[in-house]
Coordinates of C-alpha atoms in Angstrom, one line a residue:
Chain A
M138 CA -0.2 0.1 0.0
S139 CA 1.3 3.4 -0.8
S140 CA 2.5 5.2 2.2
K141 CA 0.9 8.5 1.0
Y142 CA -2.4 7.6 2.7
K143 CA -2.6 7.1 6.3
I144 CA -5.3 4.7 7.4
R145 CA -6.8 4.9 10.8
C146 CA -8.4 2.4 12.9
P147 CA -11.8 3.3 14.4
C148 CA -10.0 3.7 17.5
G149 CA -7.9 6.4 16.0
K150 CA -4.5 4.7 15.7
V151 CA -2.9 4.5 12.3
V152 CA -2.9 1.1 10.8
H153 CA -1.0 -0.8 8.2
Y154 CA -1.5 -4.1 6.5
D155 CA 1.1 -6.9 7.1
K156 CA 1.2 -8.9 4.0
Q157 CA 2.6 -12.1 5.7
L158 CA 0.1 -12.4 8.3
D159 CA -2.4 -11.1 6.2
V160 CA -3.9 -8.8 9.0
W161 CA -4.2 -5.2 9.8
I162 CA -2.1 -4.0 12.7
H163 CA -1.8 -0.8 14.6
E164 CA 1.7 1.2 13.9
D165 CA 2.5 0.7 17.5
D166 CA 1.6 -3.0 17.4
T167 CA -1.2 -2.8 19.9
V168 CA -4.6 -4.2 19.2
C169 CA -8.0 -3.1 19.9
E170 CA -11.6 -4.8 19.6
P171 CA -12.7 -3.1 16.4
L172 CA -9.6 -4.1 14.6
A173 CA -9.2 -7.7 16.0
S174 CA -12.9 -8.2 14.9
Y175 CA -12.1 -7.0 11.4
N176 CA -9.3 -9.3 11.0
L177 CA -11.3 -12.3 12.2
E178 CA -14.2 -11.7 10.2
K179 CA -13.1 -9.8 7.1
Q180 CA -13.4 -13.1 4.8
T181 CA -17.2 -13.3 5.7
L182 CA -18.1 -10.0 3.9
N183 CA -19.5 -11.8 0.8
S184 CA -19.3 -10.1 -2.7
Y185 CA -17.1 -7.2 -2.2
K186 CA -14.1 -7.0 0.0
A187 CA -14.3 -3.7 1.5
F188 CA -10.9 -3.3 2.7
D189 CA -9.3 -4.0 -0.7
I190 CA -10.1 -0.2 -1.4
L191 CA -7.4 0.4 1.1
S192 CA -4.7 -0.6 -1.3
K193 CA -5.5 2.6 -3.3
K194 CA -6.8 6.0 -2.9
P195 CA -10.5 5.5 -1.8
D196 CA -12.9 7.4 -3.8
K197 CA -16.7 8.1 -3.9
D198 CA -17.3 5.1 -6.2
D199 CA -15.7 2.7 -3.7
V200 CA -18.2 3.6 -1.0
V201 CA -21.1 3.5 -3.3
R202 CA -20.3 -0.1 -4.1
I203 CA -19.8 -1.1 -0.7
I204 CA -23.1 0.4 0.3
D205 CA -24.6 -1.2 -2.7
N206 CA -23.3 -4.7 -1.6
L207 CA -24.7 -4.1 1.8
V208 CA -28.1 -3.0 0.9
E209 CA -28.4 -6.1 -1.3
S210 CA -27.1 -8.7 1.0
T211 CA -28.7 -7.2 4.5
P212 CA -25.9 -8.5 6.6
D213 CA -26.5 -10.3 9.8
I214 CA -25.0 -8.8 13.0
S215 CA -21.7 -10.8 12.7
D216 CA -21.1 -8.6 9.7
L217 CA -21.6 -5.4 11.2
H218 CA -18.1 -5.0 12.3
N219 CA -17.0 -5.5 8.9
I220 CA -19.4 -3.0 7.6
V221 CA -18.1 -0.5 10.1
G222 CA -14.7 -1.3 9.6
G223 CA -14.9 -1.4 6.0
I224 CA -16.4 2.0 5.7
I225 CA -15.1 4.0 8.7
L226 CA -11.6 3.1 7.8
P227 CA -11.8 4.3 4.3
L228 CA -13.6 7.4 5.5
K229 CA -10.9 8.2 7.9
A230 CA -8.2 7.9 5.4
E231 CA -6.3 11.3 4.8
D232 CA -7.6 11.7 1.3
K233 CA -8.4 15.1 -0.5
L234 CA -12.0 14.2 -1.4
P235 CA -14.4 16.2 0.6
I236 CA -17.2 13.6 0.1
L237 CA -14.9 11.0 2.1
N238 CA -14.1 13.1 5.0
P239 CA -16.9 12.6 7.5
E240 CA -15.3 15.4 9.8
Y241 CA -15.3 17.8 6.9
L242 CA -18.8 17.1 6.0
A243 CA -20.2 17.1 9.6
I244 CA -18.4 20.6 10.2
A245 CA -19.6 21.9 6.8
E246 CA -23.1 21.0 7.7
L247 CA -23.1 22.1 11.2
F248 CA -21.4 25.4 10.5
G249 CA -23.7 26.1 7.6
G250 CA -26.7 25.4 9.8
L251 CA -25.5 27.8 12.5
L252 CA -24.7 30.5 9.9
K253 CA -28.4 30.4 8.7
R254 CA -29.9 30.2 12.3
V255 CA -28.0 33.0 13.8
F256 CA -27.0 35.1 10.9
N257 CA -29.6 34.4 8.3
I258 CA -27.1 33.7 5.8
D259 CA -26.8 31.0 3.1
I260 CA -23.3 30.1 2.4
P261 CA -22.9 27.3 -0.1
L262 CA -20.2 25.2 1.5
I263 CA -20.4 22.2 -0.6
K264 CA -21.7 22.1 -4.1
H265 CA -21.3 18.8 -5.5
I266 CA -23.0 16.0 -3.3
D267 CA -24.1 13.0 -5.3
M268 CA -27.8 12.3 -4.5
T269 CA -27.3 8.5 -5.1
Y270 CA -24.8 8.5 -2.4
N271 CA -26.8 10.2 -0.1
R272 CA -29.9 7.9 -0.8
K273 CA -27.8 4.9 -0.1
I274 CA -26.5 6.2 3.1
K275 CA -29.9 6.5 4.2
Q276 CA -30.6 2.8 3.2
I277 CA -27.7 1.6 5.4
I278 CA -28.8 3.6 8.2
E279 CA -32.2 1.9 8.2
I280 CA -30.6 -1.6 7.9
I281 CA -28.2 -1.0 10.7
T282 CA -30.7 0.8 13.0
N283 CA -33.1 -2.1 12.6
K284 CA -30.5 -4.3 14.4
Q285 CA -31.2 -3.4 17.9
E286 CA -28.6 -5.6 19.3
A287 CA -25.9 -3.9 17.3
L288 CA -26.7 -0.7 19.0
K289 CA -25.2 -2.1 22.2
K290 CA -21.7 -1.7 20.5
G291 CA -20.6 1.8 21.2
I292 CA -18.8 2.0 17.9
L293 CA -22.0 1.3 15.9
K294 CA -23.8 4.0 17.8
E295 CA -21.1 6.5 16.7
F296 CA -21.2 5.3 13.1
I297 CA -25.0 5.6 12.9
Q298 CA -24.7 9.0 14.2
L299 CA -22.0 9.9 11.6
L300 CA -24.1 8.4 8.8
I301 CA -27.1 10.4 9.9
K302 CA -25.2 13.6 9.8
I303 CA -23.6 12.9 6.4
S304 CA -26.9 12.1 5.0
R305 CA -28.3 15.4 5.8
I306 CA -26.1 17.4 3.7
Chain B
M947 CA 9.0 61.1 45.6
K948 CA 10.9 58.2 44.6
M949 CA 10.4 56.5 47.7
L950 CA 6.9 56.9 47.7
E951 CA 6.6 55.9 44.2
E952 CA 8.4 52.4 44.8
D953 CA 6.5 51.7 48.0
I954 CA 3.2 52.1 46.3
W955 CA 3.9 49.9 43.3
Y956 CA 5.6 47.3 45.5
S957 CA 3.1 47.3 48.1
L958 CA 0.4 46.5 45.5
S959 CA 1.3 42.8 45.7
H960 CA 1.0 42.3 49.5
K961 CA -0.7 45.2 51.1
F962 CA -3.2 47.8 50.0
D963 CA -3.7 51.0 51.9
L964 CA -6.6 53.0 50.2
S965 CA -5.7 56.4 51.6
R966 CA -2.1 56.2 50.5
V967 CA -3.2 55.0 47.1
T968 CA -5.6 57.8 46.7
S969 CA -3.1 60.4 47.8
F970 CA -0.6 59.0 45.6
I971 CA -3.1 59.3 42.7
E972 CA -3.8 62.9 43.6
K973 CA -0.1 63.9 44.0
T974 CA 0.9 62.1 40.6
A975 CA -1.9 63.7 38.6
E976 CA -1.0 67.2 40.0
R977 CA 2.6 66.7 38.9
Y978 CA 1.5 66.0 35.3
S979 CA -1.4 68.4 35.1
G980 CA -1.7 71.2 32.5
K981 CA 1.4 71.7 30.3
E982 CA 3.3 69.0 32.3
I983 CA 1.2 66.4 30.7
Y984 CA 3.8 66.1 27.8
K985 CA 6.1 64.3 30.4
F986 CA 3.4 61.9 31.2
P987 CA 4.2 59.2 28.4
D988 CA 7.7 59.2 29.7
Y989 CA 6.5 58.6 33.4
L990 CA 4.3 55.7 32.0
R991 CA 7.1 54.1 30.2
L992 CA 9.2 54.3 33.5
V993 CA 6.3 52.6 35.5
K994 CA 6.0 49.9 33.0
K995 CA 9.6 49.2 32.8
N996 CA 10.6 49.5 36.6
Y997 CA 7.5 47.8 38.1
L998 CA 6.7 44.6 36.5
L999 CA 3.5 43.2 38.0
G1000 CA 1.4 40.3 36.9
G1001 CA -2.2 39.3 37.3
I1002 CA -4.5 41.2 39.3
N1003 CA -1.7 43.5 40.8
A1004 CA -1.0 44.5 37.0
V1005 CA -4.9 45.3 36.9
L1006 CA -4.7 47.2 40.0
R1007 CA -1.6 49.2 38.7
D1008 CA -3.2 49.9 35.5
A1009 CA -6.4 50.9 37.2
I1010 CA -4.2 53.7 39.3
L1011 CA -2.6 54.7 36.1
G1012 CA -6.1 55.1 34.5
L1013 CA -7.5 57.2 37.5
I1014 CA -4.2 59.4 37.3
T1015 CA -5.0 60.0 33.7
R1016 CA -8.6 60.9 34.5
R1017 CA -7.4 63.8 36.9
I1018 CA -5.0 64.9 34.4
I1019 CA -7.6 65.0 31.6
F1020 CA -9.7 67.1 34.0
S1021 CA -7.0 69.8 34.2
I1022 CA -6.2 70.4 30.5
D1023 CA -7.8 72.6 27.9
P1024 CA -7.8 70.7 24.5
E1025 CA -7.2 74.1 22.6
K1026 CA -4.2 74.9 24.5
I1027 CA -2.2 71.5 24.1
E1028 CA -1.1 69.4 21.3
F1029 CA -3.4 66.7 22.0
G1030 CA -2.6 64.8 18.7
E1031 CA 0.9 64.4 19.5
I1032 CA 0.2 63.5 23.3
A1033 CA -2.4 61.1 22.0
R1034 CA 0.2 59.3 19.8
S1035 CA 3.0 59.7 22.4
L1036 CA 0.6 58.0 25.2
Y1037 CA -0.5 55.3 22.9
E1038 CA 3.3 54.3 22.1
A1039 CA 4.0 54.5 25.9
H1040 CA 0.9 52.6 27.3
S1041 CA -1.5 51.6 24.6
K1042 CA -4.5 51.3 27.0
I1043 CA -3.9 55.0 28.3
G1044 CA -3.4 56.1 24.9
L1045 CA -6.9 54.7 23.8
F1046 CA -8.4 56.2 27.0
F1047 CA -6.9 59.9 26.4
S1048 CA -8.1 59.8 22.7
F1049 CA -11.6 58.7 23.6
W1050 CA -12.0 61.5 26.4
I1051 CA -10.5 64.1 24.2
T1052 CA -12.9 63.1 21.2
R1053 CA -15.7 63.2 23.6
L1054 CA -14.7 66.5 25.0
L1055 CA -14.2 67.9 21.3
I1056 CA -17.8 66.9 20.4
S1057 CA -19.7 68.1 23.4
E1058 CA -17.9 71.4 23.1
E1059 CA -18.4 71.5 19.5
L1060 CA -14.7 72.2 19.0
W1061 CA -13.7 69.3 16.7
G1062 CA -14.6 71.4 13.4
R1063 CA -11.8 73.7 14.5
F1064 CA -9.0 71.1 13.8
S1065 CA -7.8 69.7 10.4
A1066 CA -8.7 66.3 9.5
D1067 CA -5.1 65.3 9.5
Y1068 CA -4.6 66.4 13.0
L1069 CA -7.9 64.6 14.3
Q1070 CA -6.6 61.4 12.8
M1071 CA -4.3 60.9 15.6
L1072 CA -7.2 60.4 17.9
S1073 CA -8.3 57.3 16.1
P1074 CA -7.6 54.9 19.0
A1075 CA -10.7 56.5 20.4
L1076 CA -12.8 54.4 18.3
Y1077 CA -12.1 51.4 20.3
Y1078 CA -13.9 52.6 23.5
Y1079 CA -16.8 53.9 21.2
Y1080 CA -17.0 50.1 20.2
L1081 CA -16.7 48.9 23.6
S1082 CA -19.4 51.1 25.0
Y1083 CA -21.5 50.6 22.0
R1084 CA -24.2 48.6 24.0
D1085 CA -24.3 49.9 27.5
K1086 CA -23.4 53.5 26.9
P1087 CA -23.7 54.5 23.4
A1088 CA -22.3 57.9 22.6
F1089 CA -22.9 60.3 19.7
L1090 CA -20.2 60.3 16.9
P1091 CA -20.9 62.5 13.9
H1092 CA -20.2 60.8 10.7
R1093 CA -17.7 63.0 9.2
L1094 CA -15.5 62.5 12.2
V1095 CA -16.2 58.7 12.0
N1096 CA -14.5 59.2 8.6
I1097 CA -11.9 61.1 9.6
L1098 CA -11.0 58.8 12.7
V1099 CA -11.4 55.7 10.4
E1100 CA -8.9 57.0 8.1
G1101 CA -6.5 57.6 10.9
L1102 CA -6.4 53.9 11.7
S1103 CA -3.6 53.7 9.1
H1104 CA -1.2 55.3 11.7
Y1105 CA -2.1 52.5 14.3
V1106 CA -3.1 49.3 12.4
H1107 CA -0.7 47.8 9.8
S1108 CA -1.7 46.6 6.4
P1109 CA -3.4 44.3 5.4
N1110 CA -5.5 44.2 8.5
D1111 CA -6.0 48.1 8.4
E1112 CA -8.7 47.7 5.7
L1113 CA -10.7 45.2 7.5
V1114 CA -10.6 47.2 10.7
K1115 CA -11.7 50.4 8.7
N1116 CA -14.6 48.7 7.2
F1117 CA -15.6 47.4 10.6
Y1118 CA -15.5 50.4 12.2
L1119 CA -17.4 52.4 9.3
G1120 CA -20.0 49.7 9.3
L1121 CA -20.4 49.7 13.0
F1122 CA -20.8 53.7 13.3
I1123 CA -22.6 54.6 10.0
R1124 CA -25.5 52.5 9.8
E1125 CA -26.4 53.7 6.3
F1126 CA -23.1 52.0 5.1
R1127 CA -23.4 48.9 7.1
R1128 CA -24.9 46.8 4.3
E1129 CA -22.5 47.8 1.6
L1130 CA -19.5 47.4 4.0
I1131 CA -20.6 43.8 4.8
E1132 CA -20.7 43.0 1.3
K1133 CA -17.4 44.7 0.6
L1134 CA -15.9 42.5 3.4
I1135 CA -17.3 39.1 1.9
L1136 CA -16.2 40.2 -1.6
R1137 CA -12.6 40.8 -0.5
I1138 CA -12.6 37.3 1.4
K1139 CA -14.3 35.7 -1.5
H1140 CA -11.4 37.2 -3.8
Y1141 CA -8.8 36.0 -1.4
F1142 CA -10.4 32.4 -1.3
N1143 CA -10.5 32.5 -5.0
E1144 CA -6.7 33.3 -5.1
Y1145 CA -5.8 31.0 -2.5
N1146 CA -7.7 28.2 -4.2
N1147 CA -5.7 28.7 -7.6
Q1148 CA -2.4 28.8 -5.9
Q1149 CA -3.0 25.6 -3.8
S1150 CA -5.3 23.5 -5.8
N1151 CA -3.3 20.4 -4.6
S1152 CA -3.4 21.1 -0.9
P1153 CA -5.4 19.0 1.5
I1154 CA -8.9 20.2 2.5
M1155 CA -8.0 20.6 6.1
T1156 CA -5.6 23.6 5.7
P1157 CA -4.5 25.8 8.6
Y1158 CA -6.9 28.9 9.0
D1159 CA -5.8 32.0 7.7
D1160 CA -5.8 35.0 10.1
W1161 CA -6.8 37.5 7.5
A1162 CA -9.7 35.7 6.2
L1163 CA -10.9 34.8 9.9
R1164 CA -10.7 38.4 10.8
G1165 CA -12.6 39.5 7.8
L1166 CA -15.4 36.8 8.1
T1167 CA -15.8 37.6 11.8
Y1168 CA -16.1 41.4 11.2
A1169 CA -18.6 40.6 8.5
L1170 CA -20.5 38.4 10.8
A1171 CA -20.5 40.7 13.7
L1172 CA -21.9 43.6 11.6
K1173 CA -24.4 41.1 9.9
A1174 CA -25.7 40.4 13.4
L1175 CA -26.5 43.7 14.1
E1176 CA -29.2 43.9 11.1
D1177 CA -31.5 41.8 9.7
F1178 CA -30.3 41.7 5.9
R1179 CA -31.2 38.7 4.2
A1180 CA -28.1 37.4 2.5
S1181 CA -26.8 34.7 0.2
W1182 CA -23.2 34.6 0.0
D1183 CA -21.6 32.5 -2.6
L1184 CA -18.7 32.0 -0.5
D1185 CA -16.9 28.7 -0.9
L1186 CA -15.3 27.9 2.5
S1187 CA -14.4 24.4 1.4
R1188 CA -10.6 25.2 1.0
I1189 CA -10.2 26.4 4.6
L1190 CA -12.9 24.9 6.5
S1191 CA -11.7 22.8 9.3
A1192 CA -12.6 22.3 12.9
R1193 CA -9.9 24.7 14.1
F1194 CA -11.0 27.4 11.6
T1195 CA -14.6 27.0 12.5
M1196 CA -14.1 27.4 16.3
E1197 CA -11.8 30.4 15.6
V1198 CA -14.6 32.1 13.7
L1199 CA -17.2 31.4 16.3
T1200 CA -15.4 32.3 19.5
K1201 CA -13.9 35.5 17.7
T1202 CA -17.4 36.6 16.5
M1203 CA -18.7 36.0 19.9
N1204 CA -15.8 38.2 21.6
L1205 CA -16.5 40.9 18.9
L1206 CA -20.3 41.0 19.5
A1207 CA -20.0 40.9 23.3
P1208 CA -20.2 44.7 23.6
L1209 CA -22.5 45.2 20.7
S1210 CA -25.7 43.2 21.3
S1211 CA -26.8 40.9 24.4
E1212 CA -29.7 39.6 22.2
K1213 CA -27.3 38.4 19.3
L1214 CA -24.6 37.3 21.7
D1215 CA -27.2 35.1 23.4
L1216 CA -28.4 33.8 20.1
L1217 CA -24.8 33.1 18.8
M1218 CA -23.6 31.7 22.2
R1219 CA -26.5 29.3 22.4
E1220 CA -26.0 27.9 18.9
T1221 CA -22.3 27.8 19.1
L1222 CA -22.4 25.6 22.2
E1223 CA -24.8 23.2 20.4
F1224 CA -22.4 23.2 17.6
I1225 CA -19.5 22.4 19.9
E1226 CA -21.5 19.6 21.5
A1227 CA -22.3 18.1 18.1
L1228 CA -18.7 18.1 17.0
K1229 CA -17.8 16.2 20.2
S1230 CA -19.4 13.1 18.7
Y1231 CA -16.5 13.3 16.0
S1232 CA -14.0 13.8 18.9
I1233 CA -13.5 17.1 17.9
V1234 CA -13.1 19.5 20.9
V1235 CA -12.1 23.2 21.2
P1236 CA -8.9 23.7 22.5
S1237 CA -8.6 25.5 25.7
N1238 CA -5.7 27.5 24.4
G1239 CA -4.5 31.1 25.4
A1240 CA -6.6 32.7 22.6
N1241 CA -9.6 31.1 23.8
I1242 CA -9.1 31.9 27.3
V1243 CA -8.6 35.5 26.2
R1244 CA -11.8 35.5 24.3
I1245 CA -14.0 33.9 27.1
S1246 CA -12.4 36.3 29.6
N1247 CA -13.2 39.3 27.3
I1248 CA -16.9 37.9 26.9
Y1249 CA -17.4 37.6 30.6
G1250 CA -16.1 41.3 31.1
R1251 CA -17.9 42.8 28.2
N1252 CA -21.1 41.1 28.8
P1253 CA -21.5 39.4 32.4
Q1254 CA -25.1 38.6 32.0
I1255 CA -24.8 36.5 29.0
Y1256 CA -21.7 34.9 30.1
R1257 CA -23.4 33.9 33.4
K1258 CA -26.4 32.6 31.5
Y1259 CA -24.1 29.9 29.8
R1260 CA -21.3 29.7 32.4
N1261 CA -21.2 26.0 33.0
R1262 CA -21.4 25.1 29.3
I1263 CA -18.9 27.6 28.4
E1264 CA -16.4 26.5 31.0
R1265 CA -17.0 22.8 30.1
L1266 CA -17.0 23.2 26.3
I1267 CA -14.5 26.1 25.5
A1268 CA -12.4 27.5 28.3
K1269 CA -12.4 28.9 31.9
P1270 CA -11.9 32.6 32.1
K1271 CA -8.8 34.2 34.0
M1272 CA -10.0 36.3 36.6
F1273 CA -7.4 38.8 36.2
M1274 CA -8.3 39.4 32.6
V1275 CA -11.9 39.7 33.5
L1276 CA -11.2 42.3 36.0
D1277 CA -8.9 44.1 33.6
V1278 CA -12.0 44.6 31.3
L1279 CA -14.4 45.5 33.9
M1280 CA -12.0 48.1 35.4
E1281 CA -11.4 49.5 31.8
R1282 CA -15.2 49.8 31.4
I1283 CA -15.6 51.4 34.8
I1284 CA -12.7 54.1 34.5
V1285 CA -13.0 54.9 30.9
Y1286 CA -16.8 55.2 30.7
E1287 CA -18.4 54.6 33.9
S1288 CA -20.3 51.4 32.9
A1289 CA -23.0 50.7 35.6
E1290 CA -23.1 47.1 34.3
A1291 CA -19.2 46.7 35.1
I1292 CA -19.5 48.2 38.5
K1293 CA -22.2 46.0 39.4
E1294 CA -20.3 43.0 38.1
L1295 CA -17.3 43.9 40.0
K1296 CA -19.5 44.3 43.2
E1297 CA -20.7 40.9 42.6
L1298 CA -17.4 39.5 42.4
T1299 CA -16.2 40.9 45.6
K1300 CA -18.8 38.5 47.2
Q1301 CA -17.1 35.6 46.0
D1302 CA -15.1 33.4 48.4
S1303 CA -11.9 33.1 46.4
E1304 CA -8.1 33.7 46.6
S1305 CA -8.6 36.8 44.8
S1306 CA -11.4 38.2 46.7
Q1307 CA -9.1 40.6 48.9
R1308 CA -7.7 41.9 45.7
I1309 CA -10.9 42.3 44.0
G1310 CA -12.0 44.2 47.2
N1311 CA -9.3 46.6 46.7
L1312 CA -10.3 47.3 43.2
Y1313 CA -13.7 47.9 44.2
E1314 CA -12.9 50.3 47.2
L1315 CA -10.6 52.3 44.7
V1316 CA -13.5 52.7 42.3
R1317 CA -16.0 53.8 45.0
V1318 CA -13.8 56.6 46.0
Y1319 CA -13.7 57.9 42.6
L1320 CA -17.2 57.1 41.7
G1321 CA -18.6 60.2 43.3
E1322 CA -16.5 62.5 41.3
L1323 CA -17.7 61.4 37.8
E1324 CA -18.7 64.2 35.7
I1325 CA -19.7 62.9 32.5

């Protein structure tokens, strides 16, 4: 994988892929639950290997393809860690596409809303939002929120919040 | 005289004798009254250089210097002194005293209808006065003729360096001449827009999360603060996508709140409420506002400039943004009391004396000092 992109685990640490072991590991060799779950269960993701996109610069099409697969397959709970890992990690990649940067999207949405409410100003902050992408995100929110058990996992709650916020843009 | 001088400044840090301090203020003011005022800037330099005090002791020192300045100003006739040179010289020696002097002289020239007798070039030296007209905008608004506003704004070039001078000029013009406000908001936005375009062209390959730019930040803050005072519906085609980052956004919001605090309680209230909600929402992305020096200064300013709104959101502000430094708050309150007798600031200072804290004794000293001179206010 190109060192140009830093890939982060949901816990925030930078990860890299060890070819020999065929696992993703933290740069400091520690482990955490989401990453361990991903490494254990990654092969179960059926038709599209989400983490494959980590080997190149992730783009919007990659995310749409992952979401398409998820919508079609309606994964069971055991796959949810994969979904989370498969989407959050690419989203956290330090790429230059605003559409793939959740923090950017969140700030843009919140800041734009604040300016509107307080100062009565419309500032077009982001201009090219793909509606298909947005619709797909809504679908995945529905699927995941229907899995009540999954909500017990803190990271899923966070992920759902993230998707809800992104989908509002 | 030297003994008394040293004794007074050094004693501020461990004991406070009100009668000795007031006697010192009177004697010093007498020494620099009338024509002797030309020597006052040197005296200020000497005090600043020789008596380095910090925290509340520095506030007390500046309050004493401010009260001395008040007494001196009472003794002068603006038609008989070179007030422009003195204003400039005082500003260089001790900026706060320079601002104070310029404000009082400007107010005197307006009330006595004397300002028309002086050339525009000369009056420009009083430009620092605009700061206190801004600070007193909400709780003690004062009349400022439009032509004089234009003159004072032009004079800002002597005090504020390029490229910020243009933004500051637009802000003051828009603040004090309401008819120009809309046009100046648009002008500020156009300048920022132009800047963004240039920035985008130059750095098309830069990452999205770039460091905020102080100039653009300042311009946007001024535009938003002016906009907050009006109800102009606006659609600004402003693409912030190149510089929008958590840091930039927080800077815009905290800076705008700081700027709005002396201008409008209603708008500060609204902005504060929304900003705190915004910050709470960002916490879900692990983005937090840094409790850095700039935010501590801004929060301290907001407290000192608008205690009512600060108190309303105190807990959330301190939890989400920063805790104010008491000496900074006191500095702002004393400034407002000494320069334009703000009743709100006096009330807040009195409230602070009731607190059970390490500083309560020192705050009590400040309040005692203010009370002595309060009876002599003649504005």
